mmCIF file of C-alpha atoms in Angstrom:
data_model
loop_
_atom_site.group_PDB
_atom_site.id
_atom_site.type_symbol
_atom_site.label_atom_id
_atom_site.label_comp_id
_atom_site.label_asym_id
_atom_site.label_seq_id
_atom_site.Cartn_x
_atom_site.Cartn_y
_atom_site.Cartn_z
ATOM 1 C CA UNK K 1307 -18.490 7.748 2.405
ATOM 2 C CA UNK K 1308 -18.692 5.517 5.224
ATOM 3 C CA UNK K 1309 -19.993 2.270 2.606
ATOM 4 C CA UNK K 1310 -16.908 0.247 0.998
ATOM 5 C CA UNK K 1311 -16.178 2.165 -2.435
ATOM 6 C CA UNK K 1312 -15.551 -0.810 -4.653
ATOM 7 C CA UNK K 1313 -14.555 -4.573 -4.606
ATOM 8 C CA UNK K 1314 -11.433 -4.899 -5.991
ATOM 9 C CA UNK K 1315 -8.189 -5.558 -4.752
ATOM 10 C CA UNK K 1316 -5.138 -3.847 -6.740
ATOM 11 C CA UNK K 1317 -1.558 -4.274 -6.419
ATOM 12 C CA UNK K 1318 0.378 -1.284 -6.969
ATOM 13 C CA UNK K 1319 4.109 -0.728 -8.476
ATOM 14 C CA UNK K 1320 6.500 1.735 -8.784
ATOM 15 C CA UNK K 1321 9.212 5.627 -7.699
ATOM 16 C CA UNK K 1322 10.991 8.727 -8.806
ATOM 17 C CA UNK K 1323 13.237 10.875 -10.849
ATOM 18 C CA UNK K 1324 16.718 13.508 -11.316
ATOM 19 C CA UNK K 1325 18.212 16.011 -9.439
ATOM 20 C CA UNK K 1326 20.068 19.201 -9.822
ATOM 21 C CA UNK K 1327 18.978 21.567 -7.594
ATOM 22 C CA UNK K 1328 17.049 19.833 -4.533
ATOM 23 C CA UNK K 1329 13.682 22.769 -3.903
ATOM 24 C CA UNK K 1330 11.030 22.637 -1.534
ATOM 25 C CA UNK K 1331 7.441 23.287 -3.856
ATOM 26 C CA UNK K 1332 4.335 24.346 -3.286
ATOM 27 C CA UNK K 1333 2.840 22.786 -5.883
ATOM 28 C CA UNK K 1334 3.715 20.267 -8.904
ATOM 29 C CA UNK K 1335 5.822 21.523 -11.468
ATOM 30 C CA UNK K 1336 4.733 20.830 -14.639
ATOM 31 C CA UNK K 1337 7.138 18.839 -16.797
ATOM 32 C CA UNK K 1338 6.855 19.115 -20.800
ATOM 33 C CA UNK K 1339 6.730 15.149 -21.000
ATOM 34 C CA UNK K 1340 4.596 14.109 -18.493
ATOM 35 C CA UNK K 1341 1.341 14.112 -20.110
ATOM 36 C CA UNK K 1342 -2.269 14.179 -18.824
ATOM 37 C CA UNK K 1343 -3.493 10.943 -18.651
ATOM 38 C CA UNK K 1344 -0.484 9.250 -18.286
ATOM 39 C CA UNK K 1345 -0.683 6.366 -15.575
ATOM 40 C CA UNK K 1346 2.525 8.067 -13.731
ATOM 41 C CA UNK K 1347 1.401 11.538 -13.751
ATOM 42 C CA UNK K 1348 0.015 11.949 -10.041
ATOM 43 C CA UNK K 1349 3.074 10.043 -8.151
ATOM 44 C CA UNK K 1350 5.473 12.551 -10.182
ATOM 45 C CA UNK K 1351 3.377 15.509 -9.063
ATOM 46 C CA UNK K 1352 3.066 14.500 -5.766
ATOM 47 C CA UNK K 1353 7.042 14.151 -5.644
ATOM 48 C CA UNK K 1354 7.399 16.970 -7.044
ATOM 49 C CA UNK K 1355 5.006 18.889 -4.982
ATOM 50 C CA UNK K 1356 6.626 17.654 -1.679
ATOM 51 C CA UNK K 1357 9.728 19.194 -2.985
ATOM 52 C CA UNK K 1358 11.785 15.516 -3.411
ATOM 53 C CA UNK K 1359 13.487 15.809 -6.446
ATOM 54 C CA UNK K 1360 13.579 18.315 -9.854
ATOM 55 C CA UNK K 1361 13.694 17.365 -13.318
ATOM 56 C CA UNK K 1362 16.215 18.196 -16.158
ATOM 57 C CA UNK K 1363 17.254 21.738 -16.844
ATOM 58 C CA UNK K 1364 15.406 21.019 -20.129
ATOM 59 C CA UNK K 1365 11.904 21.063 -18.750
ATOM 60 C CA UNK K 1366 11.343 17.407 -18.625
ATOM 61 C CA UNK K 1367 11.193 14.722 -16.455
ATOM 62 C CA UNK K 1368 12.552 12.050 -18.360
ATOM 63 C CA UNK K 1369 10.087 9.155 -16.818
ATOM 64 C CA UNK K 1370 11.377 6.429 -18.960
ATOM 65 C CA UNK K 1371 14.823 7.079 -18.245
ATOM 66 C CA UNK K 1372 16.180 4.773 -16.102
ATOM 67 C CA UNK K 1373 17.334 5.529 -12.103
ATOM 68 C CA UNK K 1374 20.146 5.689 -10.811
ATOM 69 C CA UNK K 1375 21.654 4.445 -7.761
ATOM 70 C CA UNK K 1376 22.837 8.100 -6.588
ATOM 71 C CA UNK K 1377 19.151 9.650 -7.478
ATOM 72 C CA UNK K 1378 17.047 7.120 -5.579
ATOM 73 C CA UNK K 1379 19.547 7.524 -2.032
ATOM 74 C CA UNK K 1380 18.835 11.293 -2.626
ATOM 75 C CA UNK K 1381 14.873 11.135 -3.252
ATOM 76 C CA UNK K 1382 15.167 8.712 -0.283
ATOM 77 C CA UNK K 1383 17.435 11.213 2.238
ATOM 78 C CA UNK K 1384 15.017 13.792 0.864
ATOM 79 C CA UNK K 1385 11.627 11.991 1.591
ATOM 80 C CA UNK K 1386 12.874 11.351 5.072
ATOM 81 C CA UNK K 1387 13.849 15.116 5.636
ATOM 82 C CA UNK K 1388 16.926 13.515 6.909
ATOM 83 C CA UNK K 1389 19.956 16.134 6.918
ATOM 84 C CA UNK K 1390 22.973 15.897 4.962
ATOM 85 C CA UNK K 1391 26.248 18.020 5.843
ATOM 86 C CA UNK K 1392 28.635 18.808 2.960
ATOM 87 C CA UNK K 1393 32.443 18.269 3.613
ATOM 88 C CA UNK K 1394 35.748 18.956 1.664
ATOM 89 C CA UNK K 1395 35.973 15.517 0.304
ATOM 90 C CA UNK K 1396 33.458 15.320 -1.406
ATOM 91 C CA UNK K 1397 33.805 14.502 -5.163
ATOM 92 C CA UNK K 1398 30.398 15.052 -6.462
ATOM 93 C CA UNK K 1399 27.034 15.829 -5.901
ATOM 94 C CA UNK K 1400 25.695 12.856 -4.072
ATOM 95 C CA UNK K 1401 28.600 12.336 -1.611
ATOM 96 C CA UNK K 1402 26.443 13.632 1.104
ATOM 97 C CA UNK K 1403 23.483 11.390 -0.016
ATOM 98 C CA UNK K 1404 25.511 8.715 0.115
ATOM 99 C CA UNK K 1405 27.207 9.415 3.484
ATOM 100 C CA UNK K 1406 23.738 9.925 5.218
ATOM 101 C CA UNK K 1407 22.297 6.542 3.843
ATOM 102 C CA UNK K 1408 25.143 4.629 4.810
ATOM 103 C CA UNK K 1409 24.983 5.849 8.109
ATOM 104 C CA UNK K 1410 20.781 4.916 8.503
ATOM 105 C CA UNK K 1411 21.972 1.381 7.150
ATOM 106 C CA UNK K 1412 19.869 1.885 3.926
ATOM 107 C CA UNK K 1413 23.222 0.589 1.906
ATOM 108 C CA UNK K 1414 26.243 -0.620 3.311
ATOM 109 C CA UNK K 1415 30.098 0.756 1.975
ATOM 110 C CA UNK K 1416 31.177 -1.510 -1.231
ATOM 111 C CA UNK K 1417 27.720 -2.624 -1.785
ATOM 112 C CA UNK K 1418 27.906 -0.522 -5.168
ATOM 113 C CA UNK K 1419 30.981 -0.341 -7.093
ATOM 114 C CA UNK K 1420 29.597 2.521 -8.319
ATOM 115 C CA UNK K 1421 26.517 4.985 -7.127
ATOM 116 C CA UNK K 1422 26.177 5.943 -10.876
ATOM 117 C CA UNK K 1423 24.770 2.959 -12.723
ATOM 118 C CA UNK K 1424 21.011 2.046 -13.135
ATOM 119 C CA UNK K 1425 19.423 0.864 -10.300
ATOM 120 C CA UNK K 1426 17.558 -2.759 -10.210
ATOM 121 C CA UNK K 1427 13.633 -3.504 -8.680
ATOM 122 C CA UNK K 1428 15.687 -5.367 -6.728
ATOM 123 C CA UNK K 1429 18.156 -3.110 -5.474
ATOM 124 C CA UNK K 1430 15.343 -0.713 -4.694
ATOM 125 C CA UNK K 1431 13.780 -3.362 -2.659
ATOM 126 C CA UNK K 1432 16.481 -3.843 -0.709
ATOM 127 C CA UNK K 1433 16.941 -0.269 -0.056
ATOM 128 C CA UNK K 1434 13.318 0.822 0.782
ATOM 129 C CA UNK K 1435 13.235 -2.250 3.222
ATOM 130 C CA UNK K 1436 16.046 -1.603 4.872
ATOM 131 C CA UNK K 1437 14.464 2.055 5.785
ATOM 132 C CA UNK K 1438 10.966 0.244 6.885
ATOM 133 C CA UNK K 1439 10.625 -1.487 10.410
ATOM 134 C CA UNK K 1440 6.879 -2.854 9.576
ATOM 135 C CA UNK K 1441 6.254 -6.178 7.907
ATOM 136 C CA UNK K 1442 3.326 -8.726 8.103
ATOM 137 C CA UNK K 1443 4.495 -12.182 10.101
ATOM 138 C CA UNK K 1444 3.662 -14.206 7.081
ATOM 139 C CA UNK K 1445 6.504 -13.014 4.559
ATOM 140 C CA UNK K 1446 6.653 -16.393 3.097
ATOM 141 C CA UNK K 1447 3.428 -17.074 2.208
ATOM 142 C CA UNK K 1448 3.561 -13.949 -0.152
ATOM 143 C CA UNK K 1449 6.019 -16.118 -2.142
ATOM 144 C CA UNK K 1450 3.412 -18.072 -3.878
ATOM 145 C CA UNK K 1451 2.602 -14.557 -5.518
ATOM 146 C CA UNK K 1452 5.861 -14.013 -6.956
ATOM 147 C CA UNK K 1453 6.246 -16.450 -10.286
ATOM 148 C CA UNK K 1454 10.020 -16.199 -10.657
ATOM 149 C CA UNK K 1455 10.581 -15.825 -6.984
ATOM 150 C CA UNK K 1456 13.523 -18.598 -7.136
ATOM 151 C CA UNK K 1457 15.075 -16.965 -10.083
ATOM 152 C CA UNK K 1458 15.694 -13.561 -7.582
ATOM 153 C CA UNK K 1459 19.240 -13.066 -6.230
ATOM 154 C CA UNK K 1460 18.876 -14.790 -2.741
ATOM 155 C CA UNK K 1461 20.939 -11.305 -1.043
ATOM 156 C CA UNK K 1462 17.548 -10.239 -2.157
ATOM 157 C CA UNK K 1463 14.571 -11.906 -1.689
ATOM 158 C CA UNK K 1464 13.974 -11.059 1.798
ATOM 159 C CA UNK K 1465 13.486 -7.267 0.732
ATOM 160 C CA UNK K 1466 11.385 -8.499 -1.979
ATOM 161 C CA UNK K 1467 9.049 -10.102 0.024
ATOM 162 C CA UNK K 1468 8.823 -6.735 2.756
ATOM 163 C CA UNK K 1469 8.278 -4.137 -0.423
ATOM 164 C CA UNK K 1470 5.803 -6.862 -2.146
ATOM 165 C CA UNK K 1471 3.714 -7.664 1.374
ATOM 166 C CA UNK K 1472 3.426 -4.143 1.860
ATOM 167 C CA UNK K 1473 2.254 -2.622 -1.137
ATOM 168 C CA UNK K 1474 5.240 -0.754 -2.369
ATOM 169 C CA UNK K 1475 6.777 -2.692 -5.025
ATOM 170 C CA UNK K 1476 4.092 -4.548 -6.858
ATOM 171 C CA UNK K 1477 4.311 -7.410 -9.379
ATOM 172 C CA UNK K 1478 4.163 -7.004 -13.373
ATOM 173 C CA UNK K 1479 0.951 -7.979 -15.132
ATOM 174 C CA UNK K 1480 2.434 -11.482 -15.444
ATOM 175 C CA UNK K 1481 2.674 -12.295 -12.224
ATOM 176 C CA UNK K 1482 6.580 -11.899 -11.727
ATOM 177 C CA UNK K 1483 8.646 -9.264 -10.006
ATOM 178 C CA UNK K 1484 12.039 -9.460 -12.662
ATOM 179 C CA UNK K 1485 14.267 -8.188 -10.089
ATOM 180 C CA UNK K 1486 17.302 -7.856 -12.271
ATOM 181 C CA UNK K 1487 14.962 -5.067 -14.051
ATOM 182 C CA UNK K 1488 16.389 -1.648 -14.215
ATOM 183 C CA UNK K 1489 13.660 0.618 -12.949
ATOM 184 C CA UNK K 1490 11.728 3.611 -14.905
ATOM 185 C CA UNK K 1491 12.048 7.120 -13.656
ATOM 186 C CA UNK K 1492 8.636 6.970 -13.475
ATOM 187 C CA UNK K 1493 8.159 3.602 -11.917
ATOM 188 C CA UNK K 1494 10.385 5.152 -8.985
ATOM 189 C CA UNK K 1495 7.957 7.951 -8.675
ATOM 190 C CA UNK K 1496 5.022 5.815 -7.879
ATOM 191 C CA UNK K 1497 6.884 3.122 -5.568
ATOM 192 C CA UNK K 1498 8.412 6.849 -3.238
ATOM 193 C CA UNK K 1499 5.110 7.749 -3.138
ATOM 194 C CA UNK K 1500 4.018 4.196 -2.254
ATOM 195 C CA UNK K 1501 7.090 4.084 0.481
ATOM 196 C CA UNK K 1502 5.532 7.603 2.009
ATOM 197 C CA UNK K 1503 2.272 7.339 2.337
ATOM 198 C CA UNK K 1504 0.384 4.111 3.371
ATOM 199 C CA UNK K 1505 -2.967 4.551 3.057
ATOM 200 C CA UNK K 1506 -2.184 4.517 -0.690
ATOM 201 C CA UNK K 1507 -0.942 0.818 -0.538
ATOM 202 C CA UNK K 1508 -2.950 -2.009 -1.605
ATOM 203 C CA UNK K 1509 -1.480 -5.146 -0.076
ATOM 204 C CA UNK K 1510 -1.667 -8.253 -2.269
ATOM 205 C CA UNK K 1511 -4.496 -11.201 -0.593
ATOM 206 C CA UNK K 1512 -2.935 -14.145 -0.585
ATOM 207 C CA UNK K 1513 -4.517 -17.663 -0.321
ATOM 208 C CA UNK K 1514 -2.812 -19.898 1.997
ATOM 209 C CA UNK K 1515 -4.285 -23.504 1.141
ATOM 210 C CA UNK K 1516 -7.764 -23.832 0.715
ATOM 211 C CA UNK K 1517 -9.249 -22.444 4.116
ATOM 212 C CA UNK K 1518 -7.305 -18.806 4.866
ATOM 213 C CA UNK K 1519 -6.615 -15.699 3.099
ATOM 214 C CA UNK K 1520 -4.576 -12.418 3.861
ATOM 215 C CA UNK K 1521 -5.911 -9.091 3.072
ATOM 216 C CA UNK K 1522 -3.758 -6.304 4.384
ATOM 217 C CA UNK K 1523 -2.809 -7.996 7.113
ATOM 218 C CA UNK K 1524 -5.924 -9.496 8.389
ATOM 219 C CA UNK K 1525 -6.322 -13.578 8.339
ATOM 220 C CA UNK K 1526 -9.705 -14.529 6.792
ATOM 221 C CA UNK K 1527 -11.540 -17.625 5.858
ATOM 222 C CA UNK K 1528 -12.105 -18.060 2.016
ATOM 223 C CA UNK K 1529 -16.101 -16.760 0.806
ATOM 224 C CA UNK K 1530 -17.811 -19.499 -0.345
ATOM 225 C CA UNK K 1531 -15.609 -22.107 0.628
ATOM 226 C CA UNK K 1532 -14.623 -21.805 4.761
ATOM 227 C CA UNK K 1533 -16.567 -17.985 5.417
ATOM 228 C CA UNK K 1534 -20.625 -18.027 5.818
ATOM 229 C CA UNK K 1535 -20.119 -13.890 5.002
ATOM 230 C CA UNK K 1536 -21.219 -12.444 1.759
ATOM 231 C CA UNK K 1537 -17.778 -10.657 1.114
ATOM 232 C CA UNK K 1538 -14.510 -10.107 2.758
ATOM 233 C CA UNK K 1539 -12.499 -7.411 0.330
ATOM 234 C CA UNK K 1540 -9.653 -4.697 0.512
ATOM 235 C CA UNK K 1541 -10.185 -1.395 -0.759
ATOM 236 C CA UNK K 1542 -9.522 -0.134 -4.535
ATOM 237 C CA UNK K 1543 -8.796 3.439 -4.288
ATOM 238 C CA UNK K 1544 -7.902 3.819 -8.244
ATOM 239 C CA UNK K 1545 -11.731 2.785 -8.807
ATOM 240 C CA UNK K 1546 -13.208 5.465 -6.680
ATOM 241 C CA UNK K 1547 -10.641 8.047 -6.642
ATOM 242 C CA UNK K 1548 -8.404 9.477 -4.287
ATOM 243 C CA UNK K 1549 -10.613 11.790 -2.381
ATOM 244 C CA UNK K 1550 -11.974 8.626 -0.534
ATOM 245 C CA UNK K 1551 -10.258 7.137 2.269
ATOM 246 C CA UNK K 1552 -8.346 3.717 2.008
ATOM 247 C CA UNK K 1553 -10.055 0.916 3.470
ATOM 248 C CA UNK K 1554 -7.979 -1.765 4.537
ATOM 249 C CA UNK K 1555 -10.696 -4.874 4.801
ATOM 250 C CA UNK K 1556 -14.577 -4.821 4.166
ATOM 251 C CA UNK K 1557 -16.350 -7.234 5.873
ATOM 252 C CA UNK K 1558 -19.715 -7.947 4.641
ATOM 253 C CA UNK K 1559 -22.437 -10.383 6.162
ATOM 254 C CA UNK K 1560 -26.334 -10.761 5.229
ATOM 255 C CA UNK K 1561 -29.153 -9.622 6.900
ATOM 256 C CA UNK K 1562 -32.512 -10.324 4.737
ATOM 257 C CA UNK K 1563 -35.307 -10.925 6.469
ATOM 258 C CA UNK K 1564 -36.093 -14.244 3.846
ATOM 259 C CA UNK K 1565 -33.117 -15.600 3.445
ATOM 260 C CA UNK K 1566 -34.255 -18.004 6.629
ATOM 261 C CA UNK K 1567 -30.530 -19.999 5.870
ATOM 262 C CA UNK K 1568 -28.756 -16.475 6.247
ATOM 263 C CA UNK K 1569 -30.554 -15.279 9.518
ATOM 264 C CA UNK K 1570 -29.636 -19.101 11.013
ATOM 265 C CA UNK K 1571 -26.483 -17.829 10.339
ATOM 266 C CA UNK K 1572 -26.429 -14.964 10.940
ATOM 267 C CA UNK K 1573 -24.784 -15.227 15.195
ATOM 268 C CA UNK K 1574 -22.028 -17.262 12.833
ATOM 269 C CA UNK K 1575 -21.331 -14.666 10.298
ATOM 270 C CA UNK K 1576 -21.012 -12.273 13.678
ATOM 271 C CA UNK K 1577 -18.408 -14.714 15.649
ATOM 272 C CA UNK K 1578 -16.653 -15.054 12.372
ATOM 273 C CA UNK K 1579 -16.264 -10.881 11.834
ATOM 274 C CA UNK K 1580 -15.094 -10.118 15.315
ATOM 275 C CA UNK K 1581 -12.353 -13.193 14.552
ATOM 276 C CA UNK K 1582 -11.291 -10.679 11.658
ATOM 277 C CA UNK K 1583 -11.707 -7.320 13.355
ATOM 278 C CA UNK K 1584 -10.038 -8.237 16.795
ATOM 279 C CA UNK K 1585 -6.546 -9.019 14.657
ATOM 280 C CA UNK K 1586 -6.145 -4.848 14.587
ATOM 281 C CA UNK K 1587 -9.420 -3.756 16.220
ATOM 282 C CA UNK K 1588 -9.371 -3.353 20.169
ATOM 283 C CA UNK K 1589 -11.835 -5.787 21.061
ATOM 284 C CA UNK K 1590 -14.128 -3.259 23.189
ATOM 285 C CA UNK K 1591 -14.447 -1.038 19.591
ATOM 286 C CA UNK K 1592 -15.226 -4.085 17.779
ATOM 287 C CA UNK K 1593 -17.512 -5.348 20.535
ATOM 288 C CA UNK K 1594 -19.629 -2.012 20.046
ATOM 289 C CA UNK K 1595 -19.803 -1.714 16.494
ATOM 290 C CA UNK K 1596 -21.268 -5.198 16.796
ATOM 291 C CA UNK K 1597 -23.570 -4.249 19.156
ATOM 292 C CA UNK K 1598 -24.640 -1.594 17.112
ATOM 293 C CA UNK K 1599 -25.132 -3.668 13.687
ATOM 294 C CA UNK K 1600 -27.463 -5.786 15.333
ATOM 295 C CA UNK K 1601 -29.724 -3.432 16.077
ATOM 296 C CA UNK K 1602 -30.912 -3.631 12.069
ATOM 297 C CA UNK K 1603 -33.475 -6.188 12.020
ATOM 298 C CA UNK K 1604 -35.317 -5.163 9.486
ATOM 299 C CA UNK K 1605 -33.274 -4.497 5.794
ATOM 300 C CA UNK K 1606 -34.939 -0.944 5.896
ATOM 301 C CA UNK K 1607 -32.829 -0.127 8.667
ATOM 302 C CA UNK K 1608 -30.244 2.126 8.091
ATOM 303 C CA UNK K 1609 -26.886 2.290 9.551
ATOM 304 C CA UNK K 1610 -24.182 4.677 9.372
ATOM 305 C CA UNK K 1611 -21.738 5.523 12.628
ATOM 306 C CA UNK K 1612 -17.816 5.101 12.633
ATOM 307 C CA UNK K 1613 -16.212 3.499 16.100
ATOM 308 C CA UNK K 1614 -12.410 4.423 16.543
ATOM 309 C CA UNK K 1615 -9.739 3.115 18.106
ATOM 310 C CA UNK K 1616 -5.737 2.142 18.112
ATOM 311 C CA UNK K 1617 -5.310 4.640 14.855
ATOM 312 C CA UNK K 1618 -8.105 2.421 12.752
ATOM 313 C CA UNK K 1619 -11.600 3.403 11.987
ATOM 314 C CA UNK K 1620 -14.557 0.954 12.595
ATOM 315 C CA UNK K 1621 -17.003 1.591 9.893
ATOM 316 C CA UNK K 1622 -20.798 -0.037 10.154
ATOM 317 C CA UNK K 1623 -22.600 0.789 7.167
ATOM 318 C CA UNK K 1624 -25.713 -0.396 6.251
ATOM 319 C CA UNK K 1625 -28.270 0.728 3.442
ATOM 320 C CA UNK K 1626 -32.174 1.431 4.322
ATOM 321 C CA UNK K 1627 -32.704 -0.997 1.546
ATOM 322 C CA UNK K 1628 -29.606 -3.502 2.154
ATOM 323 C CA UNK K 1629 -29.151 -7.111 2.391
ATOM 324 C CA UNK K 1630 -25.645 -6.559 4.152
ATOM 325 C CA UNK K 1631 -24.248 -5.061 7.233
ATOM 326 C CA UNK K 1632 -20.985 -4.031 6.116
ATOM 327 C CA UNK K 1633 -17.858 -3.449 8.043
ATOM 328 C CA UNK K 1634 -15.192 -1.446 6.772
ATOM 329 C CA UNK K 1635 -11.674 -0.577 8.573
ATOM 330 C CA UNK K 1636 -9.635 2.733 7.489
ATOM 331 C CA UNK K 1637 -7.352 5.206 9.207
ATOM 332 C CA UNK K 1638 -8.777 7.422 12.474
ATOM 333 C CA UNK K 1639 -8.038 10.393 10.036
ATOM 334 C CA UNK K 1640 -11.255 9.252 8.568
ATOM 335 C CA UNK K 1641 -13.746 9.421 11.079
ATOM 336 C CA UNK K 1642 -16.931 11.743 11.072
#
């Protein structure tokens, strides 16, 4: 498991769903309408499993309905395990949902008129944001990624670019965000999940002219153009599945004995991957799994041994028959 699992970068969207009684589950409950197969089914059983929100007294889970204002502060007091505390003015339900996100800043008082209408892709932006502390440095470079970026609500597209750079809240297929969107049930159950739980981001690369890109976070040169490595990639966990740990850059350089050009290169191609590593790596980890990766000199030299440090996982991989030393970062969690 220690090789990178695919080569494909994915941006991810979307969050989740009603509430009557708020329950604490074991497992998923199974709503009538949410179908095997369907693309939303695992973020609504995972919200449902973590005890977040309930469907309809019906049996269903409505994931094309749209979200409410009220439902998403309550999935997000709920996610949060933040407590709530009931009091004799309150009107309905989500008074104490309310009450407890305007306190953690997530809205601020006469932001809604009213808590009851359908919530925007922007508004949940905004919200989500304002509950997150960690953003990349480069927020406006991601704008290039956004097609009607300039047509969002400028109150806004700050939040946009935090939800966007970090995975959360992806684009739609054309390229834009369409802030003023009212968001899917179902959409909300993917983007809580998203919010929650990290390692199941993909952050967008971005090109920034024609010499850098950023994937997750890291600053890169551009294959083929500014990098002498064979690949620098993110991680795809919907192509391998999500047994297999996220992997937030792959770092790939070649090592065949006659590629003469590529072993020239090859002190290059290691300069160049400690530039990426160091950006999260300690340098002493990255210094060792470097030292390590040169011991292949032959490509039927296998290599397989994980280096840890500051949370991250230093991956060297190698194949017994492999033109590529590959380096792979992922959570400590993941270590052998």
């Amino acid at each position: 498991m220690k090789k990178l699992f695919s080569r494909v970068v994915v941006i991810a969207i979307v969050l989740a769903l009603s509430f009557g009684s708020i329950y604490i589950a074991a497992a998923p409950k199974s709503f009538k309408d949410v179908k095997a197969g369907s693309w939303y089914k695992q973020y609504v059983d995972e919200i449902s499993a973590k005890g977040i929100i309930e469907g309809y007294p019906n049996g269903n889970f409505g994931p094309n309905d749209k979200l409410q204002v009220d439902q998403l502060l309550a999935m997000m007091v709920n996610a949060n395990k933040a407590q709530t505390t009931k009091t004799a003015s309150d009107k309905y339900w989500a008074d104490p949902f309310i009450r407890k996100a305007t306190e953690l800043g997530w809205v601020k008082t006469g932001e809604f008129k009213t808590y009851k209408k359908a919530i925007t892709r922007g508004e949940i932006a905004m919200i989500i944001a304002r509950a997150m502390t960690d953003y990349p440095d480069n927020l406006q470079d991601y704008k290039s990624l956004i097609k009607d970026f300039n047509s969002i609500d400028a109150s806004l597209r700050e939040y946009v670019l935090k939800v966007y750079a970090k995975g959360i809240v992806g684009g739609n297929p054309d390229g834009t965000f369409k802030a003023n969107n009212n968001a899917t049930r179902a959409e909300a159950a993917t983007m809580l999940v998203m919010y929650l739980e990290p390692t199941k981001r993909t952050e967008p690369p971005i090109v920034i002219g024609e010499t850098q890109q950023v994937i997750n976070g890291f600053k890169t040169g551009i294959v083929g153009k500014t990098s002498s490595l064979a690949w620098i990639e993110g991680e795809d966990r919907k192509v391998m599945g999500e047994q297999y740990p996220y992997i937030q850059i792959s770092v790939a350089m070649y090592n065949l004995e006659d590629r003469s050009k590529d072993l020239e290169d090859r002190e290059k191609q290691f300069v160049e991957a400690r530039e990426i590593l160091t950006q999260k790596i300690d340098a002493k980890v990255v210094d060792a799994a470097i030292a390590y990766a040169k011991t292949k000199v032959d490509f039927h030299d296998h290599l397989d041994k994980d280096f840890v440090g500051s949370g991250y996982c230093l991956s060297v991989f190698s194949g017994n028959i492999d033109d590529t030393v590959t380096f792979s970062v992922y959570d400590a969690k993941y270590a052998k």
